[in-house]
mmCIF file of C-alpha atoms and ligand atoms in Angstrom:
data_model
loop_
_atom_site.group_PDB
_atom_site.id
_atom_site.type_symbol
_atom_site.label_atom_id
_atom_site.label_comp_id
_atom_site.label_asym_id
_atom_site.label_seq_id
_atom_site.Cartn_x
_atom_site.Cartn_y
_atom_site.Cartn_z
ATOM 1 C CA MET O 1 -29.750 2.829 9.030
ATOM 2 C CA ARG O 2 -30.486 -0.945 9.242
ATOM 3 C CA ILE O 3 -28.860 -2.553 12.301
ATOM 4 C CA ILE O 4 -28.691 -5.835 14.096
ATOM 5 C CA LEU O 5 -27.865 -5.725 17.705
ATOM 6 C CA LEU O 6 -26.114 -8.946 18.835
ATOM 7 C CA GLY O 7 -24.863 -9.966 22.204
ATOM 8 C CA PRO O 8 -25.383 -12.447 25.026
ATOM 9 C CA PRO O 9 -28.091 -12.132 27.717
ATOM 10 C CA GLY O 10 -26.828 -9.379 30.123
ATOM 11 C CA ALA O 11 -24.555 -7.695 27.571
ATOM 12 C CA GLY O 12 -26.540 -4.430 27.831
ATOM 13 C CA LYS O 13 -28.465 -4.712 24.595
ATOM 14 C CA GLY O 14 -31.646 -3.320 26.005
ATOM 15 C CA THR O 15 -29.912 -0.260 27.498
ATOM 16 C CA GLN O 16 -28.025 0.516 24.321
ATOM 17 C CA ALA O 17 -30.971 -0.214 22.127
ATOM 18 C CA ALA O 18 -32.859 2.694 23.736
ATOM 19 C CA GLY O 19 -30.019 5.117 22.912
ATOM 20 C CA ILE O 20 -29.582 3.959 19.433
ATOM 21 C CA VAL O 21 -33.262 4.100 18.276
ATOM 22 C CA ASP O 22 -33.453 7.473 19.871
ATOM 23 C CA LYS O 23 -30.386 8.867 18.131
ATOM 24 C CA TYR O 24 -31.036 7.355 14.659
ATOM 25 C CA LYS O 25 -34.848 7.724 14.856
ATOM 26 C CA ILE O 26 -35.553 4.116 13.798
ATOM 27 C CA PRO O 27 -38.034 1.609 15.085
ATOM 28 C CA HIS O 28 -36.758 -0.859 17.756
ATOM 29 C CA ILE O 29 -37.821 -4.318 16.895
ATOM 30 C CA SER O 30 -37.245 -6.749 19.796
ATOM 31 C CA THR O 31 -38.573 -10.211 19.320
ATOM 32 C CA GLY O 32 -38.379 -10.761 23.121
ATOM 33 C CA ASP O 33 -40.576 -7.710 23.585
ATOM 34 C CA ILE O 34 -43.022 -8.939 21.000
ATOM 35 C CA PHE O 35 -43.267 -12.280 22.718
ATOM 36 C CA ARG O 36 -43.682 -10.686 26.145
ATOM 37 C CA LYS O 37 -46.499 -8.462 24.829
ATOM 38 C CA ASN O 38 -48.294 -11.494 23.409
ATOM 39 C CA ILE O 39 -47.876 -13.446 26.676
ATOM 40 C CA LYS O 40 -49.371 -10.486 28.574
ATOM 41 C CA GLU O 41 -52.308 -10.351 26.101
ATOM 42 C CA GLY O 42 -52.731 -14.065 26.379
ATOM 43 C CA THR O 43 -52.652 -14.626 22.571
ATOM 44 C CA ASP O 44 -51.936 -18.233 21.128
ATOM 45 C CA LEU O 45 -48.470 -16.986 20.035
ATOM 46 C CA GLY O 46 -47.857 -15.888 23.617
ATOM 47 C CA LYS O 47 -48.930 -19.220 25.073
ATOM 48 C CA LYS O 48 -46.671 -21.116 22.673
ATOM 49 C CA ALA O 49 -43.704 -18.728 23.177
ATOM 50 C CA LYS O 50 -43.964 -18.862 26.921
ATOM 51 C CA GLU O 51 -43.333 -22.624 27.013
ATOM 52 C CA TYR O 52 -39.909 -21.968 25.548
ATOM 53 C CA MET O 53 -39.049 -18.679 27.134
ATOM 54 C CA ASP O 54 -39.660 -20.064 30.659
ATOM 55 C CA GLN O 55 -37.033 -22.665 29.969
ATOM 56 C CA GLY O 56 -34.540 -20.303 28.539
ATOM 57 C CA LEU O 57 -34.894 -21.977 25.113
ATOM 58 C CA LEU O 58 -35.404 -20.358 21.707
ATOM 59 C CA VAL O 59 -38.858 -20.122 20.389
ATOM 60 C CA PRO O 60 -39.059 -22.198 17.174
ATOM 61 C CA ASP O 61 -38.128 -20.382 13.906
ATOM 62 C CA GLU O 62 -41.561 -20.954 12.388
ATOM 63 C CA LEU O 63 -43.111 -18.755 15.104
ATOM 64 C CA THR O 64 -40.343 -16.079 14.937
ATOM 65 C CA VAL O 65 -39.004 -15.444 11.388
ATOM 66 C CA GLY O 66 -42.469 -14.373 9.951
ATOM 67 C CA LEU O 67 -43.045 -11.925 12.734
ATOM 68 C CA VAL O 68 -39.852 -10.058 11.980
ATOM 69 C CA THR O 69 -40.148 -10.078 8.056
ATOM 70 C CA ASP O 70 -43.790 -8.789 8.413
ATOM 71 C CA ARG O 71 -42.717 -6.084 10.791
ATOM 72 C CA ILE O 72 -39.821 -4.802 8.589
ATOM 73 C CA THR O 73 -42.074 -4.459 5.695
ATOM 74 C CA GLN O 74 -44.183 -1.865 7.543
ATOM 75 C CA ASP O 75 -44.050 1.732 6.572
ATOM 76 C CA ASP O 76 -42.153 3.009 9.541
ATOM 77 C CA CYS O 77 -39.228 0.742 8.656
ATOM 78 C CA LYS O 78 -38.758 2.233 5.182
ATOM 79 C CA ASN O 79 -35.763 4.337 6.326
ATOM 80 C CA GLY O 80 -34.300 1.802 8.716
ATOM 81 C CA PHE O 81 -34.786 -0.314 11.737
ATOM 82 C CA MET O 82 -32.913 -1.990 14.584
ATOM 83 C CA LEU O 83 -33.326 -5.716 15.148
ATOM 84 C CA ASP O 84 -32.717 -6.622 18.838
ATOM 85 C CA GLY O 85 -32.723 -10.397 19.678
ATOM 86 C CA PHE O 86 -33.189 -11.449 16.031
ATOM 87 C CA PRO O 87 -31.621 -13.279 14.354
ATOM 88 C CA ARG O 88 -30.859 -15.753 17.192
ATOM 89 C CA ASN O 89 -29.332 -18.651 15.127
ATOM 90 C CA VAL O 90 -27.806 -19.258 11.714
ATOM 91 C CA SER O 91 -31.071 -20.472 10.186
ATOM 92 C CA GLN O 92 -32.922 -17.264 11.159
ATOM 93 C CA ALA O 93 -30.042 -15.276 9.714
ATOM 94 C CA GLN O 94 -30.271 -17.164 6.494
ATOM 95 C CA HIS O 95 -34.062 -16.557 6.289
ATOM 96 C CA LEU O 96 -33.487 -12.892 7.012
ATOM 97 C CA ASP O 97 -30.797 -12.700 4.264
ATOM 98 C CA THR O 98 -33.074 -14.309 1.708
ATOM 99 C CA PHE O 99 -35.923 -11.913 2.556
ATOM 100 C CA LEU O 100 -33.626 -8.873 2.451
ATOM 101 C CA LYS O 101 -32.270 -9.887 -0.892
ATOM 102 C CA GLU O 102 -35.785 -10.369 -2.355
ATOM 103 C CA THR O 103 -36.812 -6.984 -1.036
ATOM 104 C CA ASN O 104 -33.617 -5.153 -2.166
ATOM 105 C CA ILE O 105 -32.702 -4.102 1.370
ATOM 106 C CA ALA O 106 -29.141 -4.230 2.798
ATOM 107 C CA LEU O 107 -27.990 -4.361 6.463
ATOM 108 C CA ASP O 108 -25.681 -1.519 7.286
ATOM 109 C CA LYS O 109 -24.011 -2.915 10.506
ATOM 110 C CA VAL O 110 -24.227 -5.713 12.952
ATOM 111 C CA VAL O 111 -23.272 -4.342 16.410
ATOM 112 C CA ASN O 112 -21.878 -7.115 18.559
ATOM 113 C CA ILE O 113 -21.621 -6.248 22.280
ATOM 114 C CA GLU O 114 -18.989 -8.518 23.842
ATOM 115 C CA VAL O 115 -19.004 -9.262 27.512
ATOM 116 C CA ASP O 116 -17.134 -12.061 29.307
ATOM 117 C CA LYS O 117 -19.224 -15.097 30.149
ATOM 118 C CA GLU O 118 -18.352 -14.970 33.855
ATOM 119 C CA ILE O 119 -20.058 -11.689 34.476
ATOM 120 C CA LEU O 120 -23.268 -12.220 32.466
ATOM 121 C CA VAL O 121 -25.285 -14.025 35.050
ATOM 122 C CA GLY O 122 -24.911 -11.234 37.685
ATOM 123 C CA ARG O 123 -25.871 -8.636 34.977
ATOM 124 C CA ALA O 124 -29.063 -10.343 33.878
ATOM 125 C CA VAL O 125 -30.207 -11.358 37.353
ATOM 126 C CA GLY O 126 -29.824 -7.780 38.589
ATOM 127 C CA ARG O 127 -31.767 -6.321 35.706
ATOM 128 C CA ARG O 128 -34.998 -4.369 36.464
ATOM 129 C CA ILE O 129 -37.294 -2.871 33.900
ATOM 130 C CA CYS O 130 -39.973 -0.223 33.997
ATOM 131 C CA LYS O 131 -43.395 -1.554 33.542
ATOM 132 C CA SER O 132 -44.539 1.720 31.941
ATOM 133 C CA CYS O 133 -41.739 2.924 29.600
ATOM 134 C CA GLY O 134 -39.424 -0.052 29.359
ATOM 135 C CA ALA O 135 -36.292 1.776 30.717
ATOM 136 C CA THR O 136 -33.807 -0.768 32.120
ATOM 137 C CA TYR O 137 -31.855 -0.556 35.330
ATOM 138 C CA HIS O 138 -29.535 -2.769 37.356
ATOM 139 C CA VAL O 139 -29.808 -3.023 41.042
ATOM 140 C CA GLU O 140 -26.050 -2.540 41.505
ATOM 141 C CA PHE O 141 -24.573 -1.041 38.465
ATOM 142 C CA ASN O 142 -27.374 1.305 37.273
ATOM 143 C CA SER O 143 -29.800 1.641 40.136
ATOM 144 C CA PRO O 144 -32.799 4.065 40.104
ATOM 145 C CA LYS O 145 -32.721 7.009 42.393
ATOM 146 C CA GLU O 146 -35.673 5.618 44.328
ATOM 147 C CA ASP O 147 -35.761 1.851 44.908
ATOM 148 C CA GLY O 148 -38.195 0.162 42.528
ATOM 149 C CA ILE O 149 -39.251 3.263 40.816
ATOM 150 C CA CYS O 150 -38.339 4.492 37.283
ATOM 151 C CA ASP O 151 -36.232 7.695 37.106
ATOM 152 C CA VAL O 152 -37.838 8.585 33.717
ATOM 153 C CA CYS O 153 -41.516 8.209 34.349
ATOM 154 C CA GLN O 154 -41.975 7.078 37.995
ATOM 155 C CA GLY O 155 -43.312 3.663 36.709
ATOM 156 C CA GLU O 156 -42.934 0.558 38.798
ATOM 157 C CA LEU O 157 -39.877 -1.651 38.121
ATOM 158 C CA TYR O 158 -40.189 -5.425 37.637
ATOM 159 C CA GLN O 159 -37.841 -8.312 37.117
ATOM 160 C CA ARG O 160 -38.370 -10.404 33.924
ATOM 161 C CA ALA O 161 -39.588 -13.985 34.641
ATOM 162 C CA ASP O 162 -36.635 -15.505 32.787
ATOM 163 C CA ASP O 163 -34.065 -13.217 34.624
ATOM 164 C CA ASN O 164 -33.606 -15.874 37.435
ATOM 165 C CA GLU O 165 -30.187 -17.558 37.849
ATOM 166 C CA GLU O 166 -31.178 -20.923 36.479
ATOM 167 C CA THR O 167 -32.956 -19.694 33.329
ATOM 168 C CA VAL O 168 -30.241 -17.037 32.747
ATOM 169 C CA SER O 169 -27.546 -19.754 32.797
ATOM 170 C CA LYS O 170 -29.516 -21.755 30.289
ATOM 171 C CA ARG O 171 -30.006 -18.700 28.076
ATOM 172 C CA ILE O 172 -26.316 -18.052 28.112
ATOM 173 C CA GLN O 173 -25.581 -21.676 27.073
ATOM 174 C CA VAL O 174 -28.197 -21.341 24.313
ATOM 175 C CA TYR O 175 -26.433 -18.062 23.175
ATOM 176 C CA LEU O 176 -23.085 -19.800 23.085
ATOM 177 C CA ASP O 177 -24.399 -22.807 21.145
ATOM 178 C CA GLU O 178 -26.730 -21.095 18.732
ATOM 179 C CA THR O 179 -26.276 -17.396 18.642
ATOM 180 C CA LYS O 180 -22.527 -16.853 18.802
ATOM 181 C CA PRO O 181 -21.894 -18.533 15.440
ATOM 182 C CA LEU O 182 -23.525 -15.404 13.985
ATOM 183 C CA VAL O 183 -20.455 -13.469 14.911
ATOM 184 C CA ASP O 184 -18.526 -15.482 12.277
ATOM 185 C CA TYR O 185 -21.619 -15.391 9.943
ATOM 186 C CA TYR O 186 -21.653 -11.615 9.833
ATOM 187 C CA SER O 187 -17.854 -11.173 10.057
ATOM 188 C CA SER O 188 -17.611 -13.009 6.753
ATOM 189 C CA GLN O 189 -20.093 -10.459 5.274
ATOM 190 C CA GLY O 190 -17.800 -7.664 6.524
ATOM 191 C CA ILE O 191 -20.511 -5.834 8.358
ATOM 192 C CA ILE O 192 -19.749 -6.605 12.015
ATOM 193 C CA ALA O 193 -18.581 -4.082 14.576
ATOM 194 C CA ASN O 194 -17.287 -5.694 17.824
ATOM 195 C CA ILE O 195 -17.947 -3.425 20.816
ATOM 196 C CA ASN O 196 -16.370 -3.975 24.371
ATOM 197 C CA GLY O 197 -19.428 -4.141 26.600
ATOM 198 C CA GLN O 198 -17.382 -4.052 29.770
ATOM 199 C CA GLN O 199 -17.086 -0.229 29.908
ATOM 200 C CA SER O 200 -19.438 2.380 31.186
ATOM 201 C CA ILE O 201 -22.804 2.635 29.529
ATOM 202 C CA GLU O 202 -21.825 5.999 28.086
ATOM 203 C CA LYS O 203 -18.564 4.640 26.645
ATOM 204 C CA VAL O 204 -20.264 1.605 25.068
ATOM 205 C CA PHE O 205 -22.735 3.972 23.416
ATOM 206 C CA GLU O 206 -19.943 6.291 22.151
ATOM 207 C CA ASP O 207 -18.146 3.235 20.631
ATOM 208 C CA ILE O 208 -21.316 2.076 18.985
ATOM 209 C CA VAL O 209 -22.048 5.517 17.465
ATOM 210 C CA ASN O 210 -18.463 5.677 16.166
ATOM 211 C CA ALA O 211 -18.889 2.296 14.545
ATOM 212 C CA LEU O 212 -22.210 3.233 13.073
ATOM 213 C CA GLY O 213 -21.097 6.663 11.823
ATOM 214 C CA CYS O 214 -23.479 9.502 11.720
ATOM 215 C CA GLU O 215 -25.347 8.265 8.635
ATOM 216 C CA LYS O 216 -29.108 8.157 9.330
HETATM 217 P P1 AMP V 301 -34.787 -11.418 24.837
HETATM 218 O O1 AMP V 301 -35.775 -10.417 25.312
HETATM 219 O O2 AMP V 301 -34.103 -11.022 23.551
HETATM 220 O O3 AMP V 301 -33.634 -11.674 25.903
HETATM 221 O O4 AMP V 301 -35.561 -12.784 24.609
HETATM 222 C C1 AMP V 301 -36.202 -13.409 25.610
HETATM 223 C C2 AMP V 301 -36.551 -14.825 25.122
HETATM 224 O O5 AMP V 301 -37.474 -14.670 24.073
HETATM 225 C C3 AMP V 301 -35.423 -15.678 24.660
HETATM 226 O O6 AMP V 301 -34.785 -16.377 25.697
HETATM 227 C C4 AMP V 301 -36.177 -16.642 23.789
HETATM 228 O O7 AMP V 301 -36.892 -17.696 24.600
HETATM 229 C C5 AMP V 301 -37.292 -15.778 23.155
HETATM 230 N N1 AMP V 301 -36.728 -15.206 21.886
HETATM 231 C C6 AMP V 301 -36.480 -13.820 21.660
HETATM 232 N N2 AMP V 301 -36.014 -13.651 20.366
HETATM 233 C C7 AMP V 301 -36.008 -14.828 19.871
HETATM 234 C C8 AMP V 301 -35.588 -15.304 18.492
HETATM 235 N N3 AMP V 301 -35.086 -14.515 17.573
HETATM 236 N N4 AMP V 301 -35.697 -16.617 18.278
HETATM 237 C C9 AMP V 301 -36.189 -17.481 19.194
HETATM 238 N N5 AMP V 301 -36.525 -17.114 20.458
HETATM 239 C C10 AMP V 301 -36.500 -15.803 20.724
#
């Protein structure tokens, strides 16, 4: 199964991604996670990416596309993968299409999680993530049993640097201007599944699984 997960910041992509990769046993490739790991490790890529991420802007394509195409040629992606946060604009999607054609790989589905713009800021600002296992929570809608502690592994929860109100608003605007056109792009390829993201976490997941079918 080769999937792209699409949706604005705060749509619940991270939460659903965890369930999808677990069910379909495919690697989760998140460009945001790759950049955050590089920032933590202080690499050159991390330093460059941080300048853009702190402002809620997209990291330039020349730093991003190669990362993904290199990753999906690795052995563990032979039977499938899930891209989360990539592509983020039409140019990235075109680069990906060219690469997939050259390597004889076809995408199965683009899962597009739809959430009204008005509620996205609150969703992203309330997000908390486990430092150890990456599980995501929301202070209001999906809170951990114990404040600040992960239910799964007892790790410490943190808030992403770019999940403050100002940066989230900018990221939503960037999504509307640059990423949303991908909905039309993939609709015209006939592989998009639009999912109502304003339902319970469980119902959103059920709709995604129905859209993907049970093929592995
Ligand atoms: P995410 O974790 O997907 O919300 O991404 C966090 C930030 O990483 C974004 O706001 C961008 O600054 C950067 N980023 C992640 N994926 C991409 C991408 N495909 N292209 C450009 N920038 C990206």
